[in-house]
Amino acid sequence: DTEVTQTPKHLVMGMTNKKSLKCEQHMGHRAMYWYKQKAKKPPELMFVYSYEKLSINESVPSRFSPECPNSSLLNLHLHALQPEDSALYLCASSQVRAGGHNEQFFGPGTRLTVL
Amino acid sequence: LAKTTQPISMDSYEGQEVNITCSHNNIATNDYITWYQQFPSQGPRFIIQGYKTKVTNEVASLFIPADRKSSTLSLPRVSLSDTAVYYCLVGEDNYGQNFVFGPGTRLSVLP
């Protein structure tokens, strides 16, 4: 199984809502990532988890709260978002090996719209 | 972080070979060069990675000159399904650390 799944595919939420994005992989990868991608722009790294511990937080606002309950699951909790947070949110996973790039496997993303 | 520059867009015709060049003048000794492909409304997909000289796999080749200040992704005999955005990334990977997607090249393959 070389697939990363993300749910939901689409999400529309108001600025006062609380919602969560979910990501799952069963490739035994011990690094998982959240990216944000605006239209016609490259993906921007938000968070990295390594062995279920947060290793990178790219100065993301606290209204985004990541969680890694186990080695297969990654969540992104959303609260009090702004319209400018509307974007495609991508999850990825990879092995953790030294030397060179660890190929990242991406999910299809969640298209988020904040009203 | 090594900054990368790529052409914003390229057009090609089916059956042609396409070469996309990425410039990375401040590449560090330990940095690798990696290319990803992204179709609309999908996540990026790994294509190829290299450190120096030439790397070839079943879908592409990556040419890296001795000074490593640039690299060229070569796609042989493109088809319409190769229409996508191609990202060049340079970095020493520590599971995402020091690893940033470049601006990308939008390749359009025409019939």
Coordinates of N, CA and C in Angstrom, one line a residue:
Chain A
D1 N 0.8 -1.2 0.0 CA 0.0 0.0 0.0 C 0.9 1.2 0.0
T2 N 0.9 2.0 -1.1 CA 1.7 3.2 -1.2 C 0.9 4.4 -1.3
E3 N -0.2 4.4 -0.6 CA -1.2 5.5 -0.7 C -1.3 6.3 0.6
V4 N -1.4 7.6 0.5 CA -1.7 8.5 1.6 C -3.1 9.0 1.4
T5 N -4.0 8.8 2.3 CA -5.4 9.2 2.2 C -5.6 10.4 3.1
Q6 N -6.5 11.3 2.6 CA -6.9 12.5 3.3 C -8.4 12.6 3.3
T7 N -8.9 13.0 4.4 CA -10.3 13.3 4.5 C -10.5 14.6 5.3
P8 N -11.5 15.4 5.0 CA -12.4 15.2 3.8 C -11.7 15.7 2.5
K9 N -12.3 15.5 1.4 CA -11.7 16.1 0.1 C -12.0 17.5 0.0
H10 N -13.1 18.0 0.5 CA -13.5 19.4 0.5 C -14.1 19.7 1.8
L11 N -13.8 21.0 2.2 CA -14.3 21.4 3.5 C -14.6 22.9 3.4
V12 N -15.8 23.3 3.8 CA -16.2 24.7 3.9 C -16.6 25.0 5.3
M13 N -15.9 26.0 5.8 CA -16.2 26.3 7.3 C -16.2 27.8 7.5
G14 N -17.0 28.2 8.5 CA -17.0 29.6 8.9 C -15.8 29.9 9.8
M15 N -15.6 31.2 10.0 CA -14.5 31.7 10.8 C -14.6 31.3 12.3
T16 N -15.8 30.9 12.7 CA -15.9 30.6 14.2 C -16.0 29.0 14.4
N17 N -15.9 28.3 13.3 CA -16.0 26.8 13.4 C -14.7 26.2 13.9
K18 N -14.9 25.0 14.3 CA -13.7 24.1 14.6 C -13.9 22.9 13.8
K19 N -12.9 22.5 13.0 CA -12.9 21.4 12.2 C -11.5 20.7 12.2
S20 N -11.5 19.5 11.7 CA -10.2 18.7 11.7 C -10.0 18.1 10.3
L21 N -8.7 18.1 9.8 CA -8.3 17.4 8.7 C -7.6 16.1 9.1
K22 N -7.8 15.0 8.4 CA -7.2 13.8 8.7 C -6.4 13.2 7.6
C23 N -5.3 12.6 8.0 CA -4.4 12.0 7.0 C -3.9 10.6 7.6
E24 N -3.8 9.6 6.7 CA -3.5 8.3 7.1 C -2.6 7.6 6.1
Q25 N -1.6 6.9 6.6 CA -0.7 6.1 5.7 C -0.3 4.8 6.4
H26 N -0.1 3.8 5.6 CA 0.2 2.4 6.1 C 1.4 1.9 5.4
M27 N 2.4 2.8 5.1 CA 3.6 2.4 4.5 C 4.8 2.3 5.5
G28 N 4.4 2.4 6.8 CA 5.5 2.3 7.8 C 6.4 3.5 7.9
H29 N 6.0 4.6 7.3 CA 6.8 5.8 7.3 C 6.7 6.5 8.7
R30 N 7.9 7.0 9.1 CA 7.9 7.6 10.5 C 8.0 9.1 10.4
A31 N 7.9 9.7 9.3 CA 7.9 11.1 9.1 C 6.6 11.5 8.4
M32 N 5.9 12.5 8.9 CA 4.6 12.9 8.3 C 4.6 14.4 8.3
Y33 N 4.0 15.0 7.2 CA 4.1 16.4 6.9 C 2.7 17.0 6.6
W34 N 2.6 18.3 7.0 CA 1.5 19.1 6.5 C 2.0 20.2 5.6
Y35 N 1.4 20.4 4.5 CA 1.7 21.5 3.6 C 0.5 22.3 3.3
K36 N 0.7 23.6 3.0 CA -0.4 24.5 2.5 C -0.1 24.9 1.1
Q37 N -1.0 24.9 0.2 CA -0.8 25.3 -1.2 C -1.9 26.2 -1.7
K38 N -1.5 27.4 -2.0 CA -2.4 28.4 -2.6 C -2.4 28.1 -4.1
A39 N -3.4 28.6 -4.8 CA -3.5 28.4 -6.2 C -2.3 29.0 -7.0
K40 N -1.7 28.2 -7.9 CA -0.6 28.5 -8.7 C 0.7 28.9 -8.0
K41 N 0.8 28.3 -6.7 CA 1.9 28.5 -5.9 C 2.5 27.1 -5.5
P42 N 3.8 27.1 -5.1 CA 4.3 25.8 -4.7 C 3.8 25.5 -3.3
P43 N 3.8 24.2 -2.9 CA 3.5 23.8 -1.5 C 4.4 24.5 -0.5
E44 N 3.8 24.9 0.6 CA 4.6 25.5 1.7 C 4.5 24.6 2.9
L45 N 5.7 24.2 3.4 CA 5.7 23.3 4.6 C 5.2 24.1 5.8
M46 N 4.3 23.3 6.5 CA 3.7 23.9 7.8 C 4.4 23.1 9.0
F47 N 4.2 21.8 9.0 CA 4.6 21.0 10.2 C 5.3 19.7 9.7
V48 N 6.2 19.2 10.5 CA 6.8 17.9 10.3 C 6.8 17.2 11.6
Y49 N 6.3 15.9 11.5 CA 6.4 15.0 12.7 C 7.4 13.9 12.3
S50 N 8.2 13.6 13.3 CA 9.2 12.5 13.1 C 9.0 11.6 14.3
Y51 N 8.8 10.4 14.1 CA 8.5 9.4 15.2 C 7.5 9.9 16.2
E52 N 6.4 10.5 15.6 CA 5.2 11.0 16.3 C 5.5 12.2 17.2
K53 N 6.7 12.8 17.0 CA 7.0 14.0 17.7 C 7.1 15.2 16.7
L54 N 6.6 16.3 17.1 CA 6.7 17.5 16.3 C 8.1 18.0 16.2
S55 N 8.7 18.0 15.0 CA 10.1 18.3 14.8 C 10.3 19.7 14.1
I56 N 9.3 20.1 13.3 CA 9.3 21.3 12.6 C 8.0 22.0 12.7
N57 N 8.0 23.3 13.1 CA 6.8 24.1 13.0 C 7.3 25.4 12.3
E58 N 6.8 25.6 11.1 CA 7.3 26.7 10.3 C 6.6 28.0 10.6
S59 N 6.6 28.4 11.9 CA 6.0 29.6 12.3 C 4.5 29.7 11.9
V60 N 3.8 28.6 12.0 CA 2.4 28.6 11.6 C 1.5 29.2 12.8
P61 N 0.5 30.0 12.4 CA -0.4 30.6 13.5 C -1.0 29.5 14.3
S62 N -1.3 29.8 15.5 CA -1.8 28.9 16.5 C -3.2 28.4 16.2
R63 N -3.9 29.0 15.2 CA -5.2 28.6 14.8 C -5.1 27.2 14.1
F64 N -3.9 26.9 13.7 CA -3.6 25.5 13.1 C -2.9 24.7 14.2
S65 N -3.5 23.6 14.6 CA -2.9 22.8 15.6 C -2.8 21.3 15.1
P66 N -1.5 20.9 14.9 CA -1.3 19.5 14.4 C -1.3 18.5 15.6
E67 N -1.6 17.3 15.2 CA -1.6 16.2 16.2 C -1.2 14.9 15.5
C68 N -0.4 14.1 16.1 CA 0.0 12.8 15.5 C -0.3 11.7 16.5
P69 N -1.5 11.1 16.5 CA -1.9 10.2 17.6 C -1.1 8.9 17.5
N70 N -0.7 8.5 16.3 CA 0.2 7.3 16.2 C 1.0 7.4 14.9
S71 N 1.7 6.4 14.6 CA 2.7 6.5 13.4 C 1.9 6.5 12.1
S72 N 0.6 6.1 12.1 CA -0.1 6.1 10.8 C -1.0 7.3 10.6
L73 N -1.3 8.0 11.6 CA -2.3 9.1 11.5 C -1.7 10.5 11.8
L74 N -2.2 11.4 11.1 CA -1.9 12.8 11.3 C -3.1 13.7 11.2
N75 N -3.3 14.5 12.1 CA -4.5 15.4 12.1 C -4.0 16.8 12.1
L76 N -4.9 17.7 11.5 CA -4.7 19.1 11.6 C -6.0 19.7 12.1
H77 N -6.0 20.3 13.3 CA -7.1 20.9 13.9 C -7.2 22.4 13.6
L78 N -8.4 22.8 13.1 CA -8.6 24.2 12.7 C -9.5 24.9 13.5
H79 N -9.2 26.1 13.9 CA -10.1 26.9 14.8 C -9.9 28.4 14.5
A80 N -11.0 29.1 14.3 CA -11.0 30.5 14.1 C -10.1 30.9 12.9
L81 N -10.3 30.2 11.8 CA -9.5 30.5 10.6 C -10.0 31.8 10.0
Q82 N -9.2 32.3 9.1 CA -9.4 33.5 8.3 C -9.7 33.1 6.8
P83 N -10.4 34.0 6.1 CA -10.6 33.6 4.7 C -9.3 33.4 3.9
E84 N -8.2 34.1 4.3 CA -6.9 33.9 3.6 C -6.3 32.5 3.9
D85 N -6.9 31.8 4.8 CA -6.4 30.4 5.0 C -7.0 29.4 4.0
S86 N -7.9 29.9 3.2 CA -8.5 29.0 2.2 C -7.3 28.5 1.3
A87 N -7.2 27.2 1.1 CA -6.1 26.7 0.3 C -6.3 25.2 0.2
L88 N -5.4 24.5 -0.5 CA -5.3 23.1 -0.6 C -4.3 22.6 0.5
Y89 N -4.8 21.8 1.4 CA -3.9 21.3 2.5 C -3.5 19.9 2.1
L90 N -2.2 19.7 2.0 CA -1.6 18.5 1.6 C -0.9 17.8 2.8
C91 N -1.1 16.5 2.8 CA -0.4 15.7 3.8 C 0.6 14.8 3.0
A92 N 1.8 14.5 3.6 CA 2.7 13.6 3.0 C 3.4 12.8 4.1
S93 N 4.0 11.7 3.6 CA 4.8 10.9 4.6 C 6.1 10.4 3.9
S94 N 7.1 10.1 4.7 CA 8.3 9.6 4.1 C 9.0 8.7 5.2
Q95 N 10.0 8.0 4.7 CA 10.9 7.3 5.6 C 11.8 8.3 6.2
V96 N 12.5 7.8 7.2 CA 13.5 8.7 7.9 C 14.8 8.0 7.7
R97 N 15.6 8.5 6.7 CA 16.9 8.0 6.5 C 17.9 9.1 6.3
A98 N 19.1 8.9 6.7 CA 20.1 9.9 6.6 C 20.7 9.9 5.1
G99 N 21.1 11.1 4.7 CA 21.8 11.2 3.4 C 20.8 11.2 2.2
G100 N 20.6 12.4 1.7 CA 19.8 12.5 0.5 C 18.3 12.8 0.9
H101 N 17.5 13.0 -0.1 CA 16.1 13.3 0.1 C 15.3 12.0 0.3
N102 N 14.5 12.0 1.3 CA 13.6 10.9 1.5 C 12.3 11.2 0.7
E103 N 12.1 10.4 -0.3 CA 10.9 10.6 -1.1 C 9.6 10.8 -0.3
Q104 N 8.9 11.9 -0.6 CA 7.7 12.1 0.1 C 6.5 11.6 -0.7
F105 N 5.6 10.9 -0.1 CA 4.4 10.5 -0.7 C 3.3 11.4 -0.3
F106 N 2.6 12.0 -1.2 CA 1.6 13.0 -0.9 C 0.2 12.4 -1.1
G107 N -0.7 12.9 -0.3 CA -2.1 12.6 -0.4 C -2.7 13.5 -1.4
P108 N -4.0 13.4 -1.8 CA -4.7 14.2 -2.8 C -5.0 15.6 -2.3
G109 N -5.0 15.8 -0.9 CA -5.2 17.1 -0.4 C -6.7 17.3 0.1
T110 N -6.9 18.2 0.9 CA -8.2 18.7 1.3 C -8.3 20.2 0.8
R111 N -9.3 20.4 0.0 CA -9.6 21.8 -0.4 C -10.4 22.5 0.6
L112 N -9.8 23.5 1.3 CA -10.5 24.2 2.4 C -10.9 25.6 1.9
T113 N -12.2 25.9 2.2 CA -12.7 27.2 2.0 C -13.2 27.8 3.3
V114 N -12.7 29.0 3.6 CA -13.1 29.6 4.9 C -14.0 30.8 4.5
L115 N -15.2 30.8 5.0 CA -16.1 31.9 4.6 C -16.1 33.0 5.7
Chain B
L1 N 19.2 28.3 3.0 CA 18.5 27.4 2.0 C 19.0 27.8 0.6
A2 N 19.2 26.8 -0.2 CA 19.6 27.1 -1.6 C 18.3 27.5 -2.4
K3 N 18.4 28.7 -2.9 CA 17.2 29.2 -3.7 C 17.3 28.7 -5.1
T4 N 16.2 28.3 -5.7 CA 16.1 27.8 -7.0 C 15.3 28.7 -8.0
T5 N 15.7 28.8 -9.2 CA 15.0 29.5 -10.2 C 14.7 28.5 -11.4
Q6 N 13.5 28.6 -11.9 CA 13.1 27.8 -13.0 C 12.3 28.6 -14.0
P7 N 12.2 28.2 -15.3 CA 11.3 28.9 -16.2 C 9.8 28.8 -15.6
I8 N 9.1 29.8 -15.7 CA 7.7 29.8 -15.2 C 6.9 28.8 -16.0
S9 N 7.1 28.8 -17.3 CA 6.2 27.9 -18.2 C 7.0 27.5 -19.4
M10 N 6.6 26.3 -20.0 CA 7.2 25.8 -21.2 C 6.1 25.1 -22.0
D11 N 6.2 25.2 -23.3 CA 5.3 24.5 -24.2 C 6.1 23.4 -25.0
S12 N 5.5 22.3 -25.2 CA 6.1 21.3 -26.1 C 5.0 20.6 -26.8
Y13 N 5.4 19.7 -27.8 CA 4.5 18.9 -28.5 C 4.7 17.4 -28.2
E14 N 3.7 16.7 -28.4 CA 3.8 15.2 -28.1 C 4.9 14.6 -28.9
G15 N 5.6 13.7 -28.2 CA 6.7 13.0 -28.9 C 8.1 13.7 -28.8
Q16 N 8.1 14.9 -28.3 CA 9.4 15.7 -28.2 C 10.0 15.4 -26.9
E17 N 11.3 15.6 -26.8 CA 12.0 15.6 -25.6 C 12.0 17.0 -24.9
V18 N 11.7 17.0 -23.6 CA 11.6 18.3 -22.9 C 12.7 18.3 -21.9
N19 N 13.4 19.5 -21.9 CA 14.4 19.7 -20.9 C 14.1 20.9 -20.1
I20 N 14.0 20.8 -18.8 CA 13.7 21.9 -17.9 C 14.9 22.1 -17.0
T21 N 15.4 23.3 -17.0 CA 16.6 23.6 -16.3 C 16.3 24.4 -15.0
C22 N 17.0 24.0 -14.0 CA 16.8 24.7 -12.7 C 18.2 25.3 -12.2
S23 N 18.2 26.5 -11.8 CA 19.4 27.1 -11.4 C 19.4 27.2 -9.8
H24 N 20.6 26.8 -9.3 CA 20.7 26.8 -7.8 C 22.2 27.2 -7.5
N25 N 22.5 28.5 -7.6 CA 23.9 29.0 -7.6 C 24.5 28.8 -6.2
N26 N 23.7 28.8 -5.1 CA 24.3 28.7 -3.8 C 24.0 27.3 -3.2
I27 N 24.1 26.3 -4.0 CA 23.9 24.9 -3.5 C 25.0 24.6 -2.6
A28 N 24.7 23.9 -1.5 CA 25.7 23.5 -0.5 C 26.2 22.1 -0.8
T29 N 27.4 21.8 -0.2 CA 28.0 20.6 -0.4 C 27.2 19.3 -0.2
N30 N 26.4 19.4 0.9 CA 25.6 18.2 1.2 C 24.2 18.2 0.6
D31 N 23.9 19.2 -0.2 CA 22.5 19.3 -0.8 C 22.3 18.3 -1.9
Y32 N 21.1 17.8 -2.0 CA 20.7 16.9 -3.1 C 19.7 17.7 -4.0
I33 N 19.6 17.3 -5.2 CA 18.6 17.9 -6.1 C 17.5 17.0 -6.4
T34 N 16.3 17.4 -6.2 CA 15.1 16.5 -6.4 C 14.1 17.2 -7.2
W35 N 13.4 16.4 -8.0 CA 12.3 16.9 -8.8 C 11.0 16.2 -8.5
Y36 N 9.9 17.0 -8.4 CA 8.6 16.5 -8.2 C 7.7 17.0 -9.4
Q37 N 6.6 16.2 -9.6 CA 5.6 16.5 -10.6 C 4.3 16.7 -9.9
Q38 N 3.5 17.7 -10.4 CA 2.2 17.9 -9.8 C 1.1 18.1 -10.8
F39 N 0.1 17.3 -10.8 CA -1.1 17.5 -11.7 C -2.1 18.3 -10.9
P40 N -3.0 19.0 -11.6 CA -4.0 19.8 -11.0 C -4.8 19.0 -10.0
S41 N -5.0 19.6 -8.8 CA -5.9 19.0 -7.7 C -5.3 17.7 -7.2
Q42 N -4.0 17.5 -7.4 CA -3.4 16.3 -6.8 C -2.1 16.7 -6.0
G43 N -1.7 15.9 -5.1 CA -0.4 16.1 -4.5 C 0.8 15.9 -5.4
P44 N 1.9 16.5 -5.1 CA 3.1 16.3 -5.9 C 3.5 14.8 -5.8
R45 N 4.3 14.4 -6.9 CA 4.8 13.1 -7.0 C 6.3 13.1 -7.3
F46 N 7.0 12.4 -6.5 CA 8.5 12.3 -6.7 C 8.8 11.8 -8.1
I47 N 9.8 12.4 -8.8 CA 10.2 12.0 -10.1 C 11.6 11.4 -10.0
I48 N 12.6 12.2 -9.5 CA 14.0 11.8 -9.6 C 14.8 12.6 -8.6
Q49 N 15.9 12.0 -8.2 CA 16.8 12.7 -7.3 C 18.3 12.4 -7.7
G50 N 19.1 13.5 -7.5 CA 20.5 13.2 -7.8 C 21.5 14.1 -7.0
Y51 N 22.7 13.8 -7.0 CA 23.7 14.6 -6.3 C 24.7 15.2 -7.3
K52 N 25.2 14.3 -8.3 CA 26.1 14.8 -9.3 C 26.0 13.9 -10.5
T53 N 26.5 14.4 -11.6 CA 26.6 13.7 -12.9 C 25.2 13.5 -13.5
K54 N 24.9 12.2 -13.8 CA 23.6 11.9 -14.4 C 22.9 10.7 -13.7
V55 N 21.6 10.9 -13.6 CA 20.8 9.9 -13.0 C 19.6 9.6 -13.9
T56 N 19.3 8.4 -14.1 CA 18.2 8.0 -15.0 C 17.3 7.0 -14.3
N57 N 16.0 7.2 -14.5 CA 15.1 6.1 -14.1 C 14.1 5.9 -15.2
E58 N 13.0 5.2 -14.9 CA 12.1 4.8 -16.0 C 11.3 6.0 -16.6
V59 N 11.3 7.1 -15.9 CA 10.5 8.2 -16.4 C 11.3 9.4 -16.8
A60 N 12.5 9.6 -16.3 CA 13.2 10.8 -16.6 C 14.7 10.6 -16.4
S61 N 15.4 11.6 -16.8 CA 16.9 11.7 -16.5 C 17.2 13.1 -15.9
L62 N 18.2 13.1 -15.1 CA 18.6 14.3 -14.4 C 20.1 14.5 -14.7
F63 N 20.4 15.6 -15.2 CA 21.8 16.0 -15.6 C 22.3 17.1 -14.7
I64 N 23.4 16.8 -14.0 CA 24.0 17.8 -13.1 C 25.4 18.0 -13.5
P65 N 25.8 19.2 -13.8 CA 27.2 19.5 -14.2 C 28.1 19.5 -13.0
A66 N 29.4 19.5 -13.2 CA 30.4 19.3 -12.2 C 30.2 20.4 -11.1
D67 N 29.9 21.7 -11.5 CA 29.8 22.7 -10.5 C 28.5 22.7 -9.7
R68 N 27.6 21.9 -10.1 CA 26.3 21.6 -9.4 C 25.5 22.9 -9.3
K69 N 25.7 23.9 -10.0 CA 25.0 25.2 -9.8 C 23.7 25.2 -10.7
S70 N 23.5 24.1 -11.4 CA 22.3 24.0 -12.2 C 22.0 22.5 -12.3
S71 N 20.8 22.2 -12.8 CA 20.4 20.8 -13.1 C 19.4 20.9 -14.2
T72 N 19.3 19.8 -15.0 CA 18.3 19.7 -16.0 C 17.5 18.4 -16.0
L73 N 16.2 18.6 -15.9 CA 15.3 17.4 -15.9 C 15.0 17.2 -17.4
S74 N 15.2 15.9 -17.8 CA 14.9 15.6 -19.2 C 13.8 14.5 -19.2
L75 N 12.7 14.9 -20.0 CA 11.6 14.0 -20.1 C 11.6 13.5 -21.6
P76 N 11.8 12.3 -21.8 CA 11.9 11.8 -23.2 C 10.5 11.6 -23.8
R77 N 10.3 12.0 -25.0 CA 9.1 11.7 -25.8 C 7.8 12.0 -24.9
V78 N 7.5 13.2 -24.6 CA 6.4 13.6 -23.7 C 5.1 13.3 -24.4
S79 N 4.1 13.1 -23.6 CA 2.7 12.9 -24.1 C 1.8 13.9 -23.4
L80 N 0.6 14.0 -23.8 CA -0.3 14.9 -23.2 C -0.4 14.8 -21.7
S81 N -0.3 13.6 -21.3 CA -0.4 13.3 -19.8 C 0.7 13.8 -19.0
D82 N 1.8 14.3 -19.7 CA 2.9 14.9 -18.9 C 2.7 16.4 -18.6
T83 N 1.5 16.9 -19.1 CA 1.2 18.3 -18.8 C 1.0 18.4 -17.3
A84 N 1.8 19.2 -16.6 CA 1.9 19.3 -15.2 C 2.8 20.4 -14.8
V85 N 2.9 20.7 -13.5 CA 3.9 21.6 -12.9 C 5.1 20.7 -12.4
Y86 N 6.3 21.1 -12.7 CA 7.5 20.4 -12.3 C 8.3 21.3 -11.3
Y87 N 8.5 20.8 -10.2 CA 9.2 21.5 -9.1 C 10.7 21.0 -8.9
C88 N 11.6 21.9 -8.9 CA 13.0 21.6 -8.5 C 13.2 21.9 -7.1
L89 N 13.8 21.0 -6.3 CA 14.0 21.3 -4.9 C 15.5 21.0 -4.6
V90 N 16.1 21.8 -3.8 CA 17.5 21.6 -3.4 C 17.6 21.6 -1.9
G91 N 18.2 20.7 -1.3 CA 18.4 20.7 0.1 C 19.0 19.4 0.7
E92 N 19.5 19.6 1.9 CA 20.0 18.4 2.6 C 18.8 17.9 3.5
D93 N 18.3 16.8 3.1 CA 17.0 16.5 3.7 C 17.2 15.9 5.1
N94 N 16.5 16.5 6.1 CA 16.4 16.0 7.4 C 14.9 15.9 7.6
Y95 N 14.3 15.0 6.9 CA 12.8 14.8 6.8 C 12.1 16.1 6.8
G96 N 12.4 16.9 5.8 CA 11.6 18.1 5.5 C 12.4 19.4 5.9
Q97 N 13.4 19.2 6.7 CA 14.1 20.4 7.2 C 15.0 20.9 6.0
N98 N 15.2 22.2 5.9 CA 16.0 22.8 4.8 C 15.6 22.2 3.5
F99 N 14.3 22.1 3.2 CA 13.9 21.5 2.0 C 12.6 22.3 1.5
V100 N 12.8 23.1 0.5 CA 11.7 24.0 0.1 C 11.4 23.8 -1.4
F101 N 10.1 23.8 -1.7 CA 9.7 23.7 -3.1 C 10.0 25.0 -3.8
G102 N 10.6 24.9 -5.0 CA 10.9 26.0 -5.8 C 9.6 26.5 -6.5
P103 N 9.7 27.5 -7.3 CA 8.5 28.1 -7.9 C 7.8 27.2 -8.9
G104 N 8.4 26.3 -9.5 CA 7.8 25.3 -10.4 C 7.8 25.8 -11.8
T105 N 7.8 24.9 -12.8 CA 7.6 25.1 -14.2 C 6.4 24.5 -14.7
R106 N 5.5 25.3 -15.3 CA 4.3 24.7 -15.8 C 4.5 24.3 -17.2
L107 N 4.5 22.9 -17.4 CA 4.7 22.4 -18.8 C 3.4 22.1 -19.4
S108 N 3.2 22.6 -20.6 CA 2.0 22.3 -21.4 C 2.4 21.5 -22.6
V109 N 1.9 20.3 -22.8 CA 2.2 19.4 -23.9 C 1.0 19.5 -24.9
L110 N 1.3 19.9 -26.1 CA 0.3 20.1 -27.1 C 0.3 19.0 -28.1
P111 N -0.9 18.7 -28.7 CA -1.0 17.6 -29.6 C -0.4 18.0 -31.0

